[in-house]
Amino acid sequence: MSDAGRKDFSDKLKEGVTPDSSKSTQTKVKETFTDTGDKIARGTQPDDQKSTGQEMSDKFSRSKDREVHGGTGESILDKTKNALGMGDKH
Protein backbone atom coordinates (compact mmCIF):
# COMPACT_ATOMS: atom_id res chain seq x y z
CA MET A 1 0.00 0.00 0.00
CA SER A 2 1.22 3.50 -0.70
CA ASP A 3 0.36 6.97 0.51
CA ALA A 4 -1.87 9.14 -1.69
CA GLY A 5 -0.09 10.26 -4.85
CA ARG A 6 2.78 7.82 -4.37
CA LYS A 7 3.88 4.82 -6.39
CA ASP A 8 2.86 1.56 -4.75
CA PHE A 9 5.69 -0.65 -3.48
CA SER A 10 4.38 -3.66 -5.42
CA ASP A 11 4.49 -1.58 -8.64
CA LYS A 12 8.11 -0.62 -7.90
CA LEU A 13 8.96 -4.26 -7.29
CA LYS A 14 7.34 -5.43 -10.54
CA GLU A 15 9.12 -2.69 -12.51
CA GLY A 16 12.44 -3.64 -10.95
CA VAL A 17 12.25 -7.35 -11.71
CA THR A 18 11.00 -6.94 -15.28
CA PRO A 19 13.99 -6.62 -17.64
CA ASP A 20 14.07 -3.37 -19.64
CA SER A 21 14.54 -5.41 -22.79
CA SER A 22 11.03 -6.81 -22.40
CA LYS A 23 9.39 -3.40 -21.78
CA SER A 24 7.86 -1.25 -24.49
CA THR A 25 9.12 2.29 -25.04
CA GLN A 26 5.79 3.58 -23.74
CA THR A 27 6.21 1.56 -20.52
CA LYS A 28 9.77 2.84 -20.02
CA VAL A 29 8.67 6.46 -20.50
CA LYS A 30 5.75 6.00 -18.10
CA GLU A 31 8.06 4.47 -15.46
CA THR A 32 10.50 7.36 -15.83
CA PHE A 33 7.76 9.94 -15.22
CA THR A 34 6.19 8.08 -12.30
CA ASP A 35 9.62 7.45 -10.74
CA THR A 36 10.47 11.14 -10.98
CA GLY A 37 7.14 12.15 -9.46
CA ASP A 38 7.61 9.64 -6.67
CA LYS A 39 11.13 10.92 -5.93
CA ILE A 40 9.84 14.48 -5.74
CA ALA A 41 7.08 13.41 -3.35
CA ARG A 42 9.61 11.38 -1.37
CA GLY A 43 11.75 14.47 -0.87
CA THR A 44 9.01 16.95 -0.07
CA GLN A 45 6.93 14.98 2.44
CA PRO A 46 8.52 14.59 5.89
CA ASP A 47 9.01 10.98 7.01
CA ASP A 48 6.86 11.53 10.12
CA GLN A 49 3.85 12.20 7.86
CA LYS A 50 4.19 8.92 5.93
CA SER A 51 2.84 5.47 6.58
CA THR A 52 5.37 3.06 8.07
CA GLY A 53 5.69 1.14 4.80
CA GLN A 54 6.16 4.28 2.73
CA GLU A 55 8.72 5.64 5.19
CA MET A 56 10.75 2.41 5.06
CA SER A 57 10.55 2.30 1.26
CA ASP A 58 11.68 5.93 0.99
CA LYS A 59 14.62 5.40 3.34
CA PHE A 60 15.73 2.39 1.31
CA SER A 61 15.35 4.35 -1.96
CA ARG A 62 17.33 7.31 -0.63
CA SER A 63 20.08 4.96 0.54
CA LYS A 64 20.19 3.25 -2.85
CA ASP A 65 20.26 6.61 -4.67
CA ARG A 66 23.18 7.81 -2.52
CA GLU A 67 25.07 4.58 -3.23
CA VAL A 68 24.50 4.72 -6.97
CA HIS A 69 24.70 8.45 -7.60
CA GLY A 70 26.49 9.77 -4.54
CA GLY A 71 24.85 12.45 -2.49
CA THR A 72 24.69 14.61 0.55
CA GLY A 73 21.60 13.17 2.19
CA GLU A 74 19.67 16.35 1.50
CA SER A 75 16.14 16.18 0.17
CA ILE A 76 15.27 17.54 -3.25
CA LEU A 77 13.53 20.44 -1.53
CA ASP A 78 16.66 21.25 0.51
CA LYS A 79 18.88 21.06 -2.56
CA THR A 80 16.53 23.40 -4.45
CA LYS A 81 16.44 25.88 -1.55
CA ASN A 82 20.23 25.82 -1.30
CA ALA A 83 20.66 26.28 -5.05
CA LEU A 84 18.40 29.33 -4.88
CA GLY A 85 20.22 30.70 -1.84
CA MET A 86 17.18 30.23 0.39
CA GLY A 87 18.49 27.30 2.47
CA ASP A 88 20.67 27.09 5.56
CA LYS A 89 23.76 26.13 3.54
CA HIS A 90 25.28 28.32 0.85
GROMACS .gro file of N, CA, C and O in nm:
model
  360
    1MET      N    1   0.085  -0.119   0.000
    1MET     CA    2   0.000   0.000   0.000
    1MET      C    3   0.089   0.124   0.000
    1MET      O    4   0.195   0.127   0.058
    2SER      N    5   0.043   0.228  -0.065
    2SER     CA    6   0.122   0.350  -0.070
    2SER      C    7   0.038   0.467  -0.021
    2SER      O    8  -0.084   0.459  -0.013
    3ASP      N    9   0.105   0.575   0.013
    3ASP     CA   10   0.036   0.697   0.051
    3ASP      C   11  -0.023   0.760  -0.074
    3ASP      O   12   0.021   0.733  -0.186
    4ALA      N   13  -0.120   0.848  -0.056
    4ALA     CA   14  -0.187   0.914  -0.169
    4ALA      C   15  -0.085   0.984  -0.258
    4ALA      O   16   0.004   1.053  -0.210
    5GLY      N   17  -0.098   0.961  -0.389
    5GLY     CA   18  -0.009   1.026  -0.485
    5GLY      C   19   0.127   0.962  -0.499
    5GLY      O   20   0.213   1.014  -0.568
    6ARG      N   21   0.148   0.849  -0.434
    6ARG     CA   22   0.278   0.782  -0.437
    6ARG      C   23   0.268   0.652  -0.515
    6ARG      O   24   0.163   0.592  -0.526
    7LYS      N   25   0.381   0.609  -0.567
    7LYS     CA   26   0.388   0.482  -0.639
    7LYS      C   27   0.385   0.368  -0.538
    7LYS      O   28   0.458   0.369  -0.439
    8ASP      N   29   0.300   0.270  -0.563
    8ASP     CA   30   0.286   0.156  -0.475
    8ASP      C   31   0.412   0.071  -0.476
    8ASP      O   32   0.475   0.053  -0.580
    9PHE      N   33   0.449   0.016  -0.360
    9PHE     CA   34   0.569  -0.065  -0.348
    9PHE      C   35   0.565  -0.186  -0.442
    9PHE      O   36   0.665  -0.222  -0.502
   10SER      N   37   0.447  -0.248  -0.455
   10SER     CA   38   0.438  -0.366  -0.542
   10SER      C   39   0.463  -0.328  -0.688
   10SER      O   40   0.521  -0.406  -0.764
   11ASP      N   41   0.421  -0.207  -0.728
   11ASP     CA   42   0.449  -0.158  -0.864
   11ASP      C   43   0.600  -0.139  -0.883
   11ASP      O   44   0.656  -0.175  -0.988
   12LYS      N   45   0.666  -0.082  -0.783
   12LYS     CA   46   0.811  -0.062  -0.790
   12LYS      C   47   0.882  -0.196  -0.803
   12LYS      O   48   0.976  -0.210  -0.881
   13LEU      N   49   0.835  -0.294  -0.726
   13LEU     CA   50   0.896  -0.426  -0.729
   13LEU      C   51   0.880  -0.491  -0.866
   13LEU      O   52   0.977  -0.543  -0.923
   14LYS      N   53   0.759  -0.486  -0.922
   14LYS     CA   54   0.734  -0.543  -1.054
   14LYS      C   55   0.820  -0.475  -1.160
   14LYS      O   56   0.877  -0.541  -1.248
   15GLU      N   57   0.831  -0.343  -1.154
   15GLU     CA   58   0.912  -0.269  -1.251
   15GLU      C   59   1.059  -0.308  -1.240
   15GLU      O   60   1.130  -0.315  -1.339
   16GLY      N   61   1.103  -0.331  -1.117
   16GLY     CA   62   1.244  -0.364  -1.095
   16GLY      C   63   1.283  -0.503  -1.141
   16GLY      O   64   1.396  -0.524  -1.184
   17VAL      N   65   1.190  -0.598  -1.133
   17VAL     CA   66   1.225  -0.735  -1.171
   17VAL      C   67   1.200  -0.764  -1.318
   17VAL      O   68   1.249  -0.862  -1.371
   18THR      N   69   1.125  -0.677  -1.386
   18THR     CA   70   1.100  -0.694  -1.528
   18THR      C   71   1.217  -0.634  -1.606
   18THR      O   72   1.247  -0.516  -1.591
   19PRO      N   73   1.284  -0.714  -1.688
   19PRO     CA   74   1.399  -0.662  -1.764
   19PRO      C   75   1.355  -0.550  -1.861
   19PRO      O   76   1.248  -0.558  -1.921
   20ASP      N   77   1.438  -0.448  -1.873
   20ASP     CA   78   1.407  -0.337  -1.964
   20ASP      C   79   1.391  -0.386  -2.107
   20ASP      O   80   1.313  -0.329  -2.184
   21SER      N   81   1.462  -0.490  -2.142
   21SER     CA   82   1.454  -0.541  -2.279
   21SER      C   83   1.316  -0.595  -2.314
   21SER      O   84   1.281  -0.605  -2.431
   22SER      N   85   1.237  -0.629  -2.213
   22SER     CA   86   1.103  -0.681  -2.240
   22SER      C   87   0.994  -0.575  -2.222
   22SER      O   88   0.876  -0.605  -2.232
   23LYS      N   89   1.034  -0.449  -2.196
   23LYS     CA   90   0.939  -0.340  -2.178
   23LYS      C   91   0.927  -0.259  -2.307
   23LYS      O   92   1.025  -0.239  -2.378
   24SER      N   93   0.807  -0.211  -2.333
   24SER     CA   94   0.786  -0.125  -2.449
   24SER      C   95   0.843   0.014  -2.419
   24SER      O   96   0.865   0.050  -2.303
   25THR      N   97   0.865   0.091  -2.522
   25THR     CA   98   0.912   0.229  -2.504
   25THR      C   99   0.812   0.308  -2.422
   25THR      O  100   0.851   0.385  -2.333
   26GLN      N  101   0.685   0.287  -2.448
   26GLN     CA  102   0.579   0.358  -2.374
   26GLN      C  103   0.587   0.324  -2.224
   26GLN      O  104   0.576   0.413  -2.140
   27THR      N  105   0.610   0.198  -2.192
   27THR     CA  106   0.621   0.156  -2.052
   27THR      C  107   0.742   0.220  -1.986
   27THR      O  108   0.735   0.269  -1.873
   28LYS      N  109   0.856   0.223  -2.057
   28LYS     CA  110   0.977   0.284  -2.002
   28LYS      C  111   0.958   0.433  -1.975
   28LYS      O  112   1.001   0.484  -1.871
   29VAL      N  113   0.892   0.503  -2.068
   29VAL     CA  114   0.867   0.646  -2.050
   29VAL      C  115   0.774   0.669  -1.930
   29VAL      O  116   0.799   0.756  -1.847
   30LYS      N  117   0.670   0.588  -1.922
   30LYS     CA  118   0.575   0.600  -1.810
   30LYS      C  119   0.647   0.579  -1.677
   30LYS      O  120   0.627   0.654  -1.581
   31GLU      N  121   0.732   0.475  -1.669
   31GLU     CA  122   0.806   0.447  -1.546
   31GLU      C  123   0.898   0.563  -1.510
   31GLU      O  124   0.911   0.597  -1.392
   32THR      N  125   0.962   0.623  -1.609
   32THR     CA  126   1.050   0.736  -1.583
   32THR      C  127   0.973   0.852  -1.521
   32THR      O  128   1.018   0.911  -1.422
   33PHE      N  129   0.857   0.884  -1.576
   33PHE     CA  130   0.776   0.994  -1.522
   33PHE      C  131   0.723   0.963  -1.384
   33PHE      O  132   0.729   1.048  -1.294
   34THR      N  133   0.673   0.841  -1.363
   34THR     CA  134   0.619   0.808  -1.230
   34THR      C  135   0.730   0.797  -1.126
   34THR      O  136   0.709   0.835  -1.011
   35ASP      N  137   0.848   0.750  -1.167
   35ASP     CA  138   0.962   0.745  -1.074
   35ASP      C  139   1.004   0.885  -1.032
   35ASP      O  140   1.031   0.911  -0.915
   36THR      N  141   1.009   0.976  -1.128
   36THR     CA  142   1.047   1.114  -1.098
   36THR      C  143   0.946   1.179  -1.005
   36THR      O  144   0.984   1.243  -0.905
   37GLY      N  145   0.819   1.161  -1.033
   37GLY     CA  146   0.714   1.215  -0.946
   37GLY      C  147   0.722   1.158  -0.807
   37GLY      O  148   0.705   1.230  -0.707
   38ASP      N  149   0.751   1.029  -0.797
   38ASP     CA  150   0.761   0.964  -0.667
   38ASP      C  151   0.882   1.016  -0.590
   38ASP      O  152   0.876   1.037  -0.470
   39LYS      N  153   0.994   1.039  -0.661
   39LYS     CA  154   1.113   1.092  -0.593
   39LYS      C  155   1.089   1.234  -0.543
   39LYS      O  156   1.137   1.271  -0.435
   40ILE      N  157   1.016   1.312  -0.619
   40ILE     CA  158   0.984   1.448  -0.574
   40ILE      C  159   0.897   1.441  -0.449
   40ILE      O  160   0.923   1.510  -0.350
   41ALA      N  161   0.795   1.356  -0.452
   41ALA     CA  162   0.708   1.341  -0.335
   41ALA      C  163   0.786   1.287  -0.216
   41ALA      O  164   0.766   1.331  -0.103
   42ARG      N  165   0.877   1.195  -0.243
   42ARG     CA  166   0.961   1.138  -0.137
   42ARG      C  167   1.041   1.246  -0.067
   42ARG      O  168   1.059   1.244   0.055
   43GLY      N  169   1.090   1.342  -0.144
   43GLY     CA  170   1.175   1.447  -0.087
   43GLY      C  171   1.099   1.561  -0.023
   43GLY      O  172   1.154   1.632   0.060
   44THR      N  173   0.975   1.580  -0.059
   44THR     CA  174   0.901   1.695  -0.007
   44THR      C  175   0.814   1.662   0.113
   44THR      O  176   0.781   1.751   0.190
   45GLN      N  177   0.777   1.536   0.131
   45GLN     CA  178   0.693   1.498   0.244
   45GLN      C  179   0.781   1.446   0.358
   45GLN      O  180   0.858   1.352   0.339
   46PRO      N  181   0.771   1.506   0.476
   46PRO     CA  182   0.852   1.459   0.589
   46PRO      C  183   0.819   1.314   0.625
   46PRO      O  184   0.704   1.271   0.614
   47ASP      N  185   0.921   1.238   0.667
   47ASP     CA  186   0.901   1.098   0.701
   47ASP      C  187   0.794   1.078   0.809
   47ASP      O  188   0.722   0.979   0.806
   48ASP      N  189   0.784   1.171   0.904
   48ASP     CA  190   0.686   1.153   1.012
   48ASP      C  191   0.541   1.168   0.965
   48ASP      O  192   0.448   1.142   1.042
   49GLN      N  193   0.520   1.207   0.841
   49GLN     CA  194   0.385   1.220   0.786
   49GLN      C  195   0.352   1.106   0.690
   49GLN      O  196   0.250   1.109   0.622
   50LYS      N  197   0.437   1.005   0.685
   50LYS     CA  198   0.419   0.892   0.593
   50LYS      C  199   0.375   0.769   0.670
   50LYS      O  200   0.402   0.756   0.789
   51SER      N  201   0.313   0.676   0.598
   51SER     CA  202   0.284   0.547   0.658
   51SER      C  203   0.417   0.476   0.685
   51SER      O  204   0.519   0.509   0.626
   52THR      N  205   0.414   0.378   0.772
   52THR     CA  206   0.537   0.306   0.807
   52THR      C  207   0.599   0.241   0.683
   52THR      O  208   0.720   0.251   0.662
   53GLY      N  209   0.517   0.179   0.601
   53GLY     CA  210   0.569   0.114   0.480
   53GLY      C  211   0.631   0.212   0.384
   53GLY      O  212   0.737   0.186   0.326
   54GLN      N  213   0.564   0.327   0.365
   54GLN     CA  214   0.616   0.428   0.273
   54GLN      C  215   0.745   0.488   0.327
   54GLN      O  216   0.840   0.511   0.253
   55GLU      N  217   0.752   0.509   0.457
   55GLU     CA  218   0.872   0.564   0.519
   55GLU      C  219   0.990   0.469   0.500
   55GLU      O  220   1.100   0.511   0.461
   56MET      N  221   0.968   0.340   0.523
   56MET     CA  222   1.075   0.241   0.506
   56MET      C  223   1.119   0.233   0.360
   56MET      O  224   1.238   0.228   0.330
   57SER      N  225   1.023   0.234   0.269
   57SER     CA  226   1.055   0.230   0.126
   57SER      C  227   1.136   0.352   0.085
   57SER      O  228   1.233   0.341   0.010
   58ASP      N  229   1.097   0.470   0.133
   58ASP     CA  230   1.168   0.593   0.099
   58ASP      C  231   1.310   0.593   0.154
   58ASP      O  232   1.404   0.636   0.087
   59LYS      N  233   1.327   0.545   0.276
   59LYS     CA  234   1.462   0.540   0.334
   59LYS      C  235   1.551   0.446   0.254
   59LYS      O  236   1.667   0.476   0.228
   60PHE      N  237   1.496   0.332   0.213
   60PHE     CA  238   1.573   0.239   0.131
   60PHE      C  239   1.608   0.303  -0.003
   60PHE      O  240   1.722   0.293  -0.050
   61SER      N  241   1.511   0.371  -0.066
   61SER     CA  242   1.535   0.435  -0.196
   61SER      C  243   1.639   0.545  -0.186
   61SER      O  244   1.725   0.558  -0.274
   62ARG      N  245   1.633   0.625  -0.080
   62ARG     CA  246   1.733   0.731  -0.063
   62ARG      C  247   1.872   0.671  -0.045
   62ARG      O  248   1.970   0.719  -0.101
   63SER      N  249   1.881   0.563   0.032
   63SER     CA  250   2.008   0.496   0.054
   63SER      C  251   2.063   0.442  -0.077
   63SER      O  252   2.182   0.458  -0.108
   64LYS      N  253   1.977   0.380  -0.156
   64LYS     CA  254   2.019   0.325  -0.285
   64LYS      C  255   2.065   0.438  -0.379
   64LYS      O  256   2.166   0.426  -0.447
   65ASP      N  257   1.990   0.548  -0.382
   65ASP     CA  258   2.026   0.661  -0.467
   65ASP      C  259   2.162   0.718  -0.428
   65ASP      O  260   2.243   0.753  -0.514
   66ARG      N  261   2.189   0.729  -0.297
   66ARG     CA  262   2.318   0.781  -0.252
   66ARG      C  263   2.431   0.687  -0.293
   66ARG      O  264   2.539   0.732  -0.331
   67GLU      N  265   2.406   0.556  -0.283
   67GLU     CA  266   2.507   0.458  -0.323
   67GLU      C  267   2.539   0.466  -0.471
   67GLU      O  268   2.654   0.468  -0.512
   68VAL      N  269   2.435   0.474  -0.552
   68VAL     CA  270   2.450   0.472  -0.697
   68VAL      C  271   2.500   0.605  -0.750
   68VAL      O  272   2.589   0.610  -0.834
   69HIS      N  273   2.442   0.713  -0.702
   69HIS     CA  274   2.470   0.845  -0.760
   69HIS      C  275   2.554   0.935  -0.670
   69HIS      O  276   2.591   1.044  -0.710
   70GLY      N  277   2.580   0.891  -0.549
   70GLY     CA  278   2.649   0.977  -0.454
   70GLY      C  279   2.550   1.081  -0.404
   70GLY      O  280   2.445   1.100  -0.461
   71GLY      N  281   2.579   1.144  -0.297
   71GLY     CA  282   2.485   1.245  -0.249
   71GLY      C  283   2.519   1.294  -0.111
   71GLY      O  284   2.606   1.241  -0.042
   72THR      N  285   2.446   1.396  -0.073
   72THR     CA  286   2.469   1.461   0.055
   72THR      C  287   2.369   1.422   0.161
   72THR      O  288   2.385   1.459   0.276
   73GLY      N  289   2.264   1.351   0.124
   73GLY     CA  290   2.160   1.317   0.219
   73GLY      C  291   2.053   1.423   0.227
   73GLY      O  292   1.958   1.409   0.303
   74GLU      N  293   2.067   1.530   0.150
   74GLU     CA  294   1.967   1.635   0.150
   74GLU      C  295   1.848   1.594   0.063
   74GLU      O  296   1.864   1.523  -0.034
   75SER      N  297   1.731   1.643   0.099
   75SER     CA  298   1.614   1.618   0.017
   75SER      C  299   1.620   1.705  -0.108
   75SER      O  300   1.697   1.802  -0.115
   76ILE      N  301   1.536   1.673  -0.204
   76ILE     CA  302   1.527   1.754  -0.325
   76ILE      C  303   1.489   1.897  -0.290
   76ILE      O  304   1.543   1.992  -0.345
   77LEU      N  305   1.397   1.910  -0.196
   77LEU     CA  306   1.353   2.044  -0.153
   77LEU      C  307   1.470   2.122  -0.093
   77LEU      O  308   1.490   2.239  -0.127
   78ASP      N  309   1.550   2.058  -0.008
   78ASP     CA  310   1.666   2.125   0.051
   78ASP      C  311   1.767   2.165  -0.056
   78ASP      O  312   1.822   2.276  -0.052
   79LYS      N  313   1.793   2.076  -0.149
   79LYS     CA  314   1.888   2.106  -0.256
   79LYS      C  315   1.840   2.224  -0.340
   79LYS      O  316   1.919   2.311  -0.378
   80THR      N  317   1.710   2.228  -0.368
   80THR     CA  318   1.653   2.340  -0.445
   80THR      C  319   1.666   2.470  -0.368
   80THR      O  320   1.708   2.572  -0.424
   81LYS      N  321   1.632   2.468  -0.239
   81LYS     CA  322   1.644   2.588  -0.155
   81LYS      C  323   1.789   2.637  -0.154
   81LYS      O  324   1.814   2.756  -0.167
   82ASN      N  325   1.882   2.544  -0.136
   82ASN     CA  326   2.023   2.582  -0.130
   82ASN      C  327   2.071   2.637  -0.264
   82ASN      O  328   2.148   2.734  -0.267
   83ALA      N  329   2.026   2.579  -0.372
   83ALA     CA  330   2.066   2.628  -0.505
   83ALA      C  331   2.014   2.769  -0.529
   83ALA      O  332   2.077   2.848  -0.598
   84LEU      N  333   1.899   2.800  -0.472
   84LEU     CA  334   1.840   2.933  -0.488
   84LEU      C  335   1.886   3.031  -0.381
   84LEU      O  336   1.845   3.146  -0.379
   85GLY      N  337   1.972   2.983  -0.290
   85GLY     CA  338   2.022   3.070  -0.184
   85GLY      C  339   1.922   3.092  -0.073
   85GLY      O  340   1.934   3.185   0.006
   86MET      N  341   1.822   3.006  -0.062
   86MET     CA  342   1.718   3.023   0.039
   86MET      C  343   1.732   2.923   0.153
   86MET      O  344   1.656   2.926   0.249
   87GLY      N  345   1.832   2.834   0.145
   87GLY     CA  346   1.849   2.730   0.247
   87GLY      C  347   1.946   2.775   0.355
   87GLY      O  348   1.995   2.888   0.357
   88ASP      N  349   1.973   2.682   0.445
   88ASP     CA  350   2.067   2.709   0.556
   88ASP      C  351   2.211   2.706   0.509
   88ASP      O  352   2.296   2.772   0.566
   89LYS      N  353   2.239   2.628   0.404
   89LYS     CA  354   2.376   2.613   0.354
   89LYS      C  355   2.390   2.694   0.226
   89LYS      O  356   2.302   2.699   0.145
   90HIS      N  357   2.505   2.754   0.208
   90HIS     CA  358   2.528   2.832   0.085
   90HIS      C  359   2.653   2.785   0.017
   90HIS      O  360   2.750   2.755   0.067
   0.00000   0.00000   0.00000
